[in-house]
Short mmCIF file of C-alpha atoms and ligand atoms in Angstrom, two decimals:
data_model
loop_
_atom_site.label_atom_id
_atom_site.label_comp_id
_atom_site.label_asym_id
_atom_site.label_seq_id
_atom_site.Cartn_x
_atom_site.Cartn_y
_atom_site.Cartn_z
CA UNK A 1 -57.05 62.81 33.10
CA UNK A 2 -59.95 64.91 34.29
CA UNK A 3 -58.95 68.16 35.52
CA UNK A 4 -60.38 70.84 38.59
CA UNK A 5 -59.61 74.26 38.55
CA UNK A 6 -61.12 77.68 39.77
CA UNK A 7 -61.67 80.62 37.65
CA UNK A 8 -62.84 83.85 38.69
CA UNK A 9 -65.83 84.01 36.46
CA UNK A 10 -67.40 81.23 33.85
CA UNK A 11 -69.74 81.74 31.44
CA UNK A 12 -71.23 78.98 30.04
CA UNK A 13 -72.64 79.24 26.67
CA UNK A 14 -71.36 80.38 23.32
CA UNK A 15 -73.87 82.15 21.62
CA UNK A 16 -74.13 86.05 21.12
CA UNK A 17 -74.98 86.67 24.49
CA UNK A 18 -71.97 83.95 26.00
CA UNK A 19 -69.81 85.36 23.46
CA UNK A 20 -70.68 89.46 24.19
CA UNK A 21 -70.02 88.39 27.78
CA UNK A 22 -66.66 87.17 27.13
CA UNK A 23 -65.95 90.38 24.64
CA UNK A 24 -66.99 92.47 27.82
CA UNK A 25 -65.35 90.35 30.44
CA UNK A 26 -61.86 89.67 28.58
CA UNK A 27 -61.95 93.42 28.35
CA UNK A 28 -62.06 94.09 31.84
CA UNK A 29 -59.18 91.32 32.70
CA UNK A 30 -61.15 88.55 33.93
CA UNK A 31 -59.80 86.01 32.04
CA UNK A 32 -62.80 84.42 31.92
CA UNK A 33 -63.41 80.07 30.72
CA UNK A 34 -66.34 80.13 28.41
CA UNK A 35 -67.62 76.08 28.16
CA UNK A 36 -69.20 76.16 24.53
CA UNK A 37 -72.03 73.58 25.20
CA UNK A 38 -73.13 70.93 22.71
CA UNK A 39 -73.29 73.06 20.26
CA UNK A 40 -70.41 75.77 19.32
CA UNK A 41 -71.36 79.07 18.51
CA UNK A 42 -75.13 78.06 19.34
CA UNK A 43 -78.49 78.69 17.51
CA UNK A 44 -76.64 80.86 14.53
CA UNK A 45 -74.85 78.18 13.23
CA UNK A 46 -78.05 76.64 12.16
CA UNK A 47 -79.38 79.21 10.34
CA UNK A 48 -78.16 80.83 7.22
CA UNK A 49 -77.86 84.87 6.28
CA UNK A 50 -78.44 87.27 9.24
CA UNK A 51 -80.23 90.13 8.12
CA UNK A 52 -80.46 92.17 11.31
CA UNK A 53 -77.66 92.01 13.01
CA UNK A 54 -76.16 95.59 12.90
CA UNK A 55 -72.83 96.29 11.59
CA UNK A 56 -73.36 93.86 8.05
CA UNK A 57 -75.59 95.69 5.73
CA UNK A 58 -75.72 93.09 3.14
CA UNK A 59 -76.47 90.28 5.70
CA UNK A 60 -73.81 87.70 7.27
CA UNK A 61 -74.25 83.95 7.61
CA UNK A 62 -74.70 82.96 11.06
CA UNK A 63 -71.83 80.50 11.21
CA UNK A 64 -69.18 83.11 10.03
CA UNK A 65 -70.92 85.76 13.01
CA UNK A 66 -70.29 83.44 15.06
CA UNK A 67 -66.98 82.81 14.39
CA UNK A 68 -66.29 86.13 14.38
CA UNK A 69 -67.69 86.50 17.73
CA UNK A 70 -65.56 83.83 18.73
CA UNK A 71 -62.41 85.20 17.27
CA UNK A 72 -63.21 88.56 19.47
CA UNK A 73 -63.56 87.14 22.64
CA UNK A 74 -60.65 84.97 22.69
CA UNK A 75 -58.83 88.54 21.82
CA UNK A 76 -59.51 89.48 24.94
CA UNK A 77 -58.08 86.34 26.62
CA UNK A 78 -61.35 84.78 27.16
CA UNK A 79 -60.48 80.90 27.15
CA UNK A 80 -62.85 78.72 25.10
CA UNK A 81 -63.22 75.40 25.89
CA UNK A 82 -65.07 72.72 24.08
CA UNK A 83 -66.72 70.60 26.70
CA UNK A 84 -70.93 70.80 28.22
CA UNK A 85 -72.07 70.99 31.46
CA UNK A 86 -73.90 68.18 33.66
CA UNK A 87 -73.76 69.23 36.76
CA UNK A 88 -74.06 72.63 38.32
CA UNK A 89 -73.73 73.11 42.16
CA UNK A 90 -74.89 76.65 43.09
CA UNK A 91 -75.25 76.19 46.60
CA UNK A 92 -72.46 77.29 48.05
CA UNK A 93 -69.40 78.79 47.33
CA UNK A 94 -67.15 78.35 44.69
CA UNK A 95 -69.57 77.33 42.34
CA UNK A 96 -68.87 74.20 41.00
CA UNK A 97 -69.44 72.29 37.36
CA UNK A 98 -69.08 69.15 36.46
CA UNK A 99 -68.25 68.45 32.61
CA UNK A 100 -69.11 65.90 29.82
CA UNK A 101 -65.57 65.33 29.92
CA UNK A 102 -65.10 64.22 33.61
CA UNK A 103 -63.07 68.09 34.62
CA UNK A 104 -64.49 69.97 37.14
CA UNK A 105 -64.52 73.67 37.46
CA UNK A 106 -64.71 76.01 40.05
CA UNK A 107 -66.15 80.17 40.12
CA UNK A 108 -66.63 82.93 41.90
CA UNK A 109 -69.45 83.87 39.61
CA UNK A 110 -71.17 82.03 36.59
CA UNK A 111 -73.00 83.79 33.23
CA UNK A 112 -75.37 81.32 32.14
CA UNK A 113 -76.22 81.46 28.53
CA UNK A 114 -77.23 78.43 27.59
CA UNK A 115 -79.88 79.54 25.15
CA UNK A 116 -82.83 77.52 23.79
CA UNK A 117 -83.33 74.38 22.18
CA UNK A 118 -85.86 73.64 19.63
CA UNK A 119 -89.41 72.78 20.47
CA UNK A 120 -90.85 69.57 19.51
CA UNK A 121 -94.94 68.43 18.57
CA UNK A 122 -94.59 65.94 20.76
CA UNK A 123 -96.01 62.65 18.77
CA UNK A 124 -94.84 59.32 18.49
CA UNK A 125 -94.73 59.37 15.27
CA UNK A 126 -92.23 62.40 14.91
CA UNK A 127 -90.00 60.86 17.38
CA UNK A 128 -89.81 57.52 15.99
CA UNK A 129 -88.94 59.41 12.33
CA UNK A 130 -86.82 62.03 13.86
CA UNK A 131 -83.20 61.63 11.28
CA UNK A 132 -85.73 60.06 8.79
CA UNK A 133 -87.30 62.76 7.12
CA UNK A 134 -88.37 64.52 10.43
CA UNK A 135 -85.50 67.21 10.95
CA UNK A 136 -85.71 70.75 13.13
CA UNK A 137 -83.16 72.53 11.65
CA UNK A 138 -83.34 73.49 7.74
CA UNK A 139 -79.84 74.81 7.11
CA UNK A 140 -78.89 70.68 8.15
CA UNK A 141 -80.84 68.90 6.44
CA UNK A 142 -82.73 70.99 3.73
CA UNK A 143 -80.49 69.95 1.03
CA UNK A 144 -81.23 66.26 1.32
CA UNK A 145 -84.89 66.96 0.00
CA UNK A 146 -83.68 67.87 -3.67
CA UNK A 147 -86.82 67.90 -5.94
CA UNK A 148 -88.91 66.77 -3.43
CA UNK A 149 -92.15 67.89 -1.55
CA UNK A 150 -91.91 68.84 2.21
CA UNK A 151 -93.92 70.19 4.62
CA UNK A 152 -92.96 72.97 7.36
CA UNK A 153 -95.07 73.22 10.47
CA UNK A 154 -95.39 76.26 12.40
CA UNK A 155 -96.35 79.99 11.72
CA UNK A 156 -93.56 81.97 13.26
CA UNK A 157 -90.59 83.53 11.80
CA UNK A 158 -88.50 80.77 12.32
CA UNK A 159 -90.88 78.66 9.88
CA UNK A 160 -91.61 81.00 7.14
CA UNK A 161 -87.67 81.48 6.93
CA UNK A 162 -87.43 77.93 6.65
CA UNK A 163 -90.17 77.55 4.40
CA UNK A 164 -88.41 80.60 2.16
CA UNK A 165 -85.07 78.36 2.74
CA UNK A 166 -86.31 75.26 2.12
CA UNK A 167 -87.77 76.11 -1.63
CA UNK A 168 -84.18 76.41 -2.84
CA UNK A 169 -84.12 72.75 -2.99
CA UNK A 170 -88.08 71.05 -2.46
CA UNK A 171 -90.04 71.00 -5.79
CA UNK A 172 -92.68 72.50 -2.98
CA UNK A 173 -93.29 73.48 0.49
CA UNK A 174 -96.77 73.42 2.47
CA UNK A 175 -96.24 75.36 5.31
CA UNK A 176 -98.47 74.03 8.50
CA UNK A 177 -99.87 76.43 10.74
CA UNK A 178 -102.68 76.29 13.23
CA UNK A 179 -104.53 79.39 12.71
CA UNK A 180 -105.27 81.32 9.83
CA UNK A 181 -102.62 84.27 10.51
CA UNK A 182 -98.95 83.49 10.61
CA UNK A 183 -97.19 85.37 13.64
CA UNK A 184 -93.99 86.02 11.56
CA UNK A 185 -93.49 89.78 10.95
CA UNK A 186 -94.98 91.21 7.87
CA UNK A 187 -92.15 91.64 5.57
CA UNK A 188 -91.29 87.86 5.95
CA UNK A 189 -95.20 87.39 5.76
CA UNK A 190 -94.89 89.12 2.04
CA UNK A 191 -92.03 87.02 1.34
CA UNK A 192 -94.27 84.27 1.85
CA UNK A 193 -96.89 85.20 0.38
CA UNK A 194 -94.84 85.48 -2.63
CA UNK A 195 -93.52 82.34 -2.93
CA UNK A 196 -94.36 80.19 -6.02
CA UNK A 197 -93.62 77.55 -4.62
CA UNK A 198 -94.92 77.38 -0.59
CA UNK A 199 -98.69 76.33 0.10
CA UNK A 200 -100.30 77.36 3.18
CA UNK A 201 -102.26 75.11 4.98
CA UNK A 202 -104.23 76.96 7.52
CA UNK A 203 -106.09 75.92 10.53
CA UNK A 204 -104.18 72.60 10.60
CA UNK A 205 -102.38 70.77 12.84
CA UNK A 206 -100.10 67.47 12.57
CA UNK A 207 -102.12 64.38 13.39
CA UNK A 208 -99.38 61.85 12.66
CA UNK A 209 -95.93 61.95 10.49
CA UNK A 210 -96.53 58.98 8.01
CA UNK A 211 -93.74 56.73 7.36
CA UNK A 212 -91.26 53.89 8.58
CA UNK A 213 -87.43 54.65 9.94
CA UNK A 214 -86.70 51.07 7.97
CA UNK A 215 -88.59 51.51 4.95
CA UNK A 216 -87.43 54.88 3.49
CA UNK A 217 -88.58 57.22 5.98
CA UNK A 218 -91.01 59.59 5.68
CA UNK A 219 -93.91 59.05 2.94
CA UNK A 220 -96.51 61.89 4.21
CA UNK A 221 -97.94 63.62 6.79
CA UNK A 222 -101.61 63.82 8.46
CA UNK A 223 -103.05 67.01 8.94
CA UNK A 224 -106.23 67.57 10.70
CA UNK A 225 -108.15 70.85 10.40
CA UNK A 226 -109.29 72.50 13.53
CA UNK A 227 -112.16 73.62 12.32
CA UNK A 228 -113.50 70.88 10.70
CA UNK A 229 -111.98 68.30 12.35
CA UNK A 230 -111.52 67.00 8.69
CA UNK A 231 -107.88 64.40 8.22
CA UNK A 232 -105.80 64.67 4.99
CA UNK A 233 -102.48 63.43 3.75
CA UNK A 234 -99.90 65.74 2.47
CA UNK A 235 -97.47 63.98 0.07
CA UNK A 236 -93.97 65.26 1.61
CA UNK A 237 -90.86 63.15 2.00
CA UNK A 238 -89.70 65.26 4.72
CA UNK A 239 -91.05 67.43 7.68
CA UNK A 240 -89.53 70.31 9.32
CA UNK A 241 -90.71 71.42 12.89
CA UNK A 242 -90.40 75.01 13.57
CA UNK A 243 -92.76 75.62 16.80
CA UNK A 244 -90.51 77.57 18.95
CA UNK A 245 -88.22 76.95 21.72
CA UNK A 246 -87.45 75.72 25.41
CA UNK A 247 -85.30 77.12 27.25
CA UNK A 248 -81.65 75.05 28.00
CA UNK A 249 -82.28 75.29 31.87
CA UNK A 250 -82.92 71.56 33.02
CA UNK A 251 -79.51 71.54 34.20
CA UNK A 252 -80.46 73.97 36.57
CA UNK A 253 -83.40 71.93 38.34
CA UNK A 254 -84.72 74.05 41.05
CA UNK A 255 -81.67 75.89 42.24
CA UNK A 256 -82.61 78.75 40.30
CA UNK A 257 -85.67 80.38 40.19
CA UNK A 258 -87.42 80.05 36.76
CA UNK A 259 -90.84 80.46 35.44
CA UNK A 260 -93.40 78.65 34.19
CA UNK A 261 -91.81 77.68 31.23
CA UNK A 262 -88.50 77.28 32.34
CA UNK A 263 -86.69 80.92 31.74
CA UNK A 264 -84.67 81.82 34.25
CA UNK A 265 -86.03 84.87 36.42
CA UNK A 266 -83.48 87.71 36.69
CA UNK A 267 -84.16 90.99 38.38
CA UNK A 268 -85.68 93.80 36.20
CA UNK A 269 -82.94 95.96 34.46
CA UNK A 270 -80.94 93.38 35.07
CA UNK A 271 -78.92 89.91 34.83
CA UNK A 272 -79.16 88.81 38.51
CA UNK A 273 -81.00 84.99 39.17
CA UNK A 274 -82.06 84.58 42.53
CA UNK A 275 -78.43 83.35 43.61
CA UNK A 276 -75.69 86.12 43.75
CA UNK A 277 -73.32 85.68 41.71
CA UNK A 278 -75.05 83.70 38.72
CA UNK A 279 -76.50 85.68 36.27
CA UNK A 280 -77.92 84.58 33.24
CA UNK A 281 -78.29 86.23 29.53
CA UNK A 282 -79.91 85.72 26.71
CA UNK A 283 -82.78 83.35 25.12
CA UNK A 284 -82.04 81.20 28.40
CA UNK A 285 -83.77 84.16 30.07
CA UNK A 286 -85.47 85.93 27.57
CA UNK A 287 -88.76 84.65 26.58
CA UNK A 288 -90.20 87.82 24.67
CA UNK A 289 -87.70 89.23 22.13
CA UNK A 290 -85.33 86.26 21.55
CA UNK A 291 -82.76 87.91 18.93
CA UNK A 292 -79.22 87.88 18.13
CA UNK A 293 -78.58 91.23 19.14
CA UNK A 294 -80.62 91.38 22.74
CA UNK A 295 -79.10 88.08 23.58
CA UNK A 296 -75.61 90.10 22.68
CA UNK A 297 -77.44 93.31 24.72
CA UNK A 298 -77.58 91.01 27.58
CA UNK A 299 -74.47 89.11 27.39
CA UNK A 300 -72.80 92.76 28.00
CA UNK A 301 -74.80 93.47 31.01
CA UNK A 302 -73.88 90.17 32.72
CA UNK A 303 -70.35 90.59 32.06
CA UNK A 304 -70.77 94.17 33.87
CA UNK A 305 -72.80 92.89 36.20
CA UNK A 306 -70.57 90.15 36.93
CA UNK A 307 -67.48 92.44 37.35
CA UNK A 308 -69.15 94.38 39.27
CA UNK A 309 -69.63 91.74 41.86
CA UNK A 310 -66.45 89.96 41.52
CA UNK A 311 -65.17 93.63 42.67
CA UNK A 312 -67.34 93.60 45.97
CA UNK A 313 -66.84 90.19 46.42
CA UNK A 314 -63.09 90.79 46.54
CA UNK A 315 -63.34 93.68 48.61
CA UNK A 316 -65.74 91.91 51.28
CA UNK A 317 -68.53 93.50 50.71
CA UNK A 318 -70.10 90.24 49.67
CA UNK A 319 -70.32 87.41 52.14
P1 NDP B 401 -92.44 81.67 17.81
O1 NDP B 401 -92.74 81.36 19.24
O2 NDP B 401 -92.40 83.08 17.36
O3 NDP B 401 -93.50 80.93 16.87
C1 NDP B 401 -93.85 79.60 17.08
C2 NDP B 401 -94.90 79.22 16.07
O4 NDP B 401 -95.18 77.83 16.21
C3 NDP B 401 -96.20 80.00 16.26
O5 NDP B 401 -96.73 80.33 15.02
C4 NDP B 401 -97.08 78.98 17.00
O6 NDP B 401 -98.42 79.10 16.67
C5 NDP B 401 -96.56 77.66 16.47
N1 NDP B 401 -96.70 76.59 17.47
C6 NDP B 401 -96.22 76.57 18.74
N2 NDP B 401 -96.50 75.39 19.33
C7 NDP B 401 -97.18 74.65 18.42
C8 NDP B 401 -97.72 73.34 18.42
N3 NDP B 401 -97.62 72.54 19.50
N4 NDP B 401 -98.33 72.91 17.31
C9 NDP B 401 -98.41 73.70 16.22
N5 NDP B 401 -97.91 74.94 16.13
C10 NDP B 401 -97.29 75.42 17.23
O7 NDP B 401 -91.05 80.90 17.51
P2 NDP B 401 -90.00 81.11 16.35
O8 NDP B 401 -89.01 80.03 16.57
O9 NDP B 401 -90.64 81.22 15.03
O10 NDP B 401 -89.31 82.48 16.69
C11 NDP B 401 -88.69 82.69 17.95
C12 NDP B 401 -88.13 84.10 18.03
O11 NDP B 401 -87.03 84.21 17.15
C13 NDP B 401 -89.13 85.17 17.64
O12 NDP B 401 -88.94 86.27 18.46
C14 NDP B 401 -88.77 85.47 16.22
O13 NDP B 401 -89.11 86.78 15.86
C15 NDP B 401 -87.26 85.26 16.26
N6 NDP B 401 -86.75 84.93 14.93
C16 NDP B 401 -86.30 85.96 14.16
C17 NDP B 401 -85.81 85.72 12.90
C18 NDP B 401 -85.36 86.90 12.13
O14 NDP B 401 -85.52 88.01 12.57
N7 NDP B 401 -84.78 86.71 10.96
C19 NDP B 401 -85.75 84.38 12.34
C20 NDP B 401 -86.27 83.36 13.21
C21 NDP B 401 -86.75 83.65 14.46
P3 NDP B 401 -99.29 80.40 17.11
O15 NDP B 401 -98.89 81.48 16.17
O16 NDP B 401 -100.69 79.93 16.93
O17 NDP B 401 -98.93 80.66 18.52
#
């Protein structure tokens, strides 16, 4: 039977920053519901050894950090709950959510970190293949492509660490970038470079992803060069798309105020959205940095923030 209740504070997300916030908000007795979201423990548990996150200096796979985020929050009392949101209604107050699930919930403030979802080329031909050899996330699917040649478009770090990722099973990887410079840091650049087995295929985008969902799935992929203008067929079987990421904020429509791409706007040296009471941390408002540990950085200050102005609200100095 669907359920309604009211919490003092919910945060709604449960990567590092959704996570940090319930570390910081258990701690201060708020007893705070954290709704997980479609996916538990959120962009981490797609990828595979952490590097940089401080604390593990021989790496950590991102499932098991997350977990062990997990683990600390609900130390602190923070309630985890495995449900998504549909529905937000921010203007007035409570705040009020509707769930997947049917249960509605009820706050005095919200933490939204609802992170960012992968980016996709946008072609007809990639949609119609996506589960057939077109895949965004390497840790998923990598290992069906045993022996096999795929192809990895983008230039960031997200696709050279697929790329790297991705040669422990494909016989080889061309890595697809637009411009003649990848933007992934230099040590990952090197790592690259490196490689045996990755090709770089520069100047090039994705004309079409060859192939037919009924007939074995993918069988190539078109590239065209930019600066030629010149078409050729790469023989992969699969295709990973690593372009970035949109922010999760659709929910949201236009009761927040967000920018042009869809990051929520919170005050400077802070967590606040343009609605008191909500804040928001992490990639869901972070456009520029986008790591583990400034989404955590910022899951901290919304908790403070948050208790902060659960304390005014309580005392009336919040109408
Ligand atoms: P980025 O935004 O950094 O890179 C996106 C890449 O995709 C760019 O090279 C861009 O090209 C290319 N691109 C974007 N749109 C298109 C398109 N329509 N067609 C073709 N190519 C396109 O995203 P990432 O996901 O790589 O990284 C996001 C953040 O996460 C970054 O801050 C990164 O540092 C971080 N990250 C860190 C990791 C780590 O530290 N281990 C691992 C993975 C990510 P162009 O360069 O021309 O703009």
């Amino acid at each position: 039977m669907a359920k309604e209740n009211h919490h003092r504070l919910i945060i709604l997300g449960s990567g590092p920053a959704g996570y940090t916030a319930g570390i910081y908000a258990g701690r201060a007795g708020l007893h705070p519901v954290l709704i997980q979201g479609m996916q538990p423990g959120g962009q981490l548990t797609t990828t595979t050894e952490v590097d940089n996150f401080p604390g593990f200096e021989h790496g950590v796979q991102g499932p098991e950090l997350m977990e062990k985020m997990r683990a600390q929050a609900e130390r602190f009392d923070t309630e985890t709950v495995f449900d998504s949101v549909t529905a937000v209604e921010l203007g007035g107050k409570p705040f009020r959510l509707i769930c997947d699930s049917g249960d509605t919930y009820t706050c005095d403030a919200l933490i939204i970190a609802t992170g960012a979802s992968a980016r996709w080329l946008g072609l007809e031909s990639e949609q119609r293949l996506r589960g057939f050899g077109v895949s965004a996330c390497a840790t998923c699917d990598g290992f069906f492509f045993k022996g096999q040649e795929i192809a990895v478009c983008g230039g960031g770090n997200s696709a050279a660490e697929e790329a790297i990722f991705l040669t422990h099973f494909a016989s080889k990887v061309y890595l697809v970038h637009r411009r003649d410079r990848l933007r992934a840091e230099v040590a990952m650049q090197e790592r690259v470079r490196n490689n045996p087995k990755i090709e770089m295929v520069w100047d090039s985008v994705v004309d079409e992803v060859l192939g037919d969902p009924g007939a074995g799935g993918v069988r190539g992929l078109r590239v065209k060069n930019v600066k030629t203008g010149a078409l050729s067929d790469l023989p992969v079987t699969g295709v990973f798309v690593a372009i970035g990421h949109n922010p999760n904020t659709e929910i949201f429509g236009t009761q927040l105020d967000k920018d042009e791409a869809g990051y929520l706007i919170t005050r400077p040296d802070s967590t606040a959205t343009s609605i008191p009471g909500v804040f928001a941390a992490g990639d869901v408002q972070d456009r520029v940095f986008r790591q583990a540990i400034t989404a955590a950085g910022t899951g901290c200050m919304a908790a403070l923030e948050a208790e902060r102005y659960l304390v005014e609200l309580e005392e009336g100095s919040h109408q």
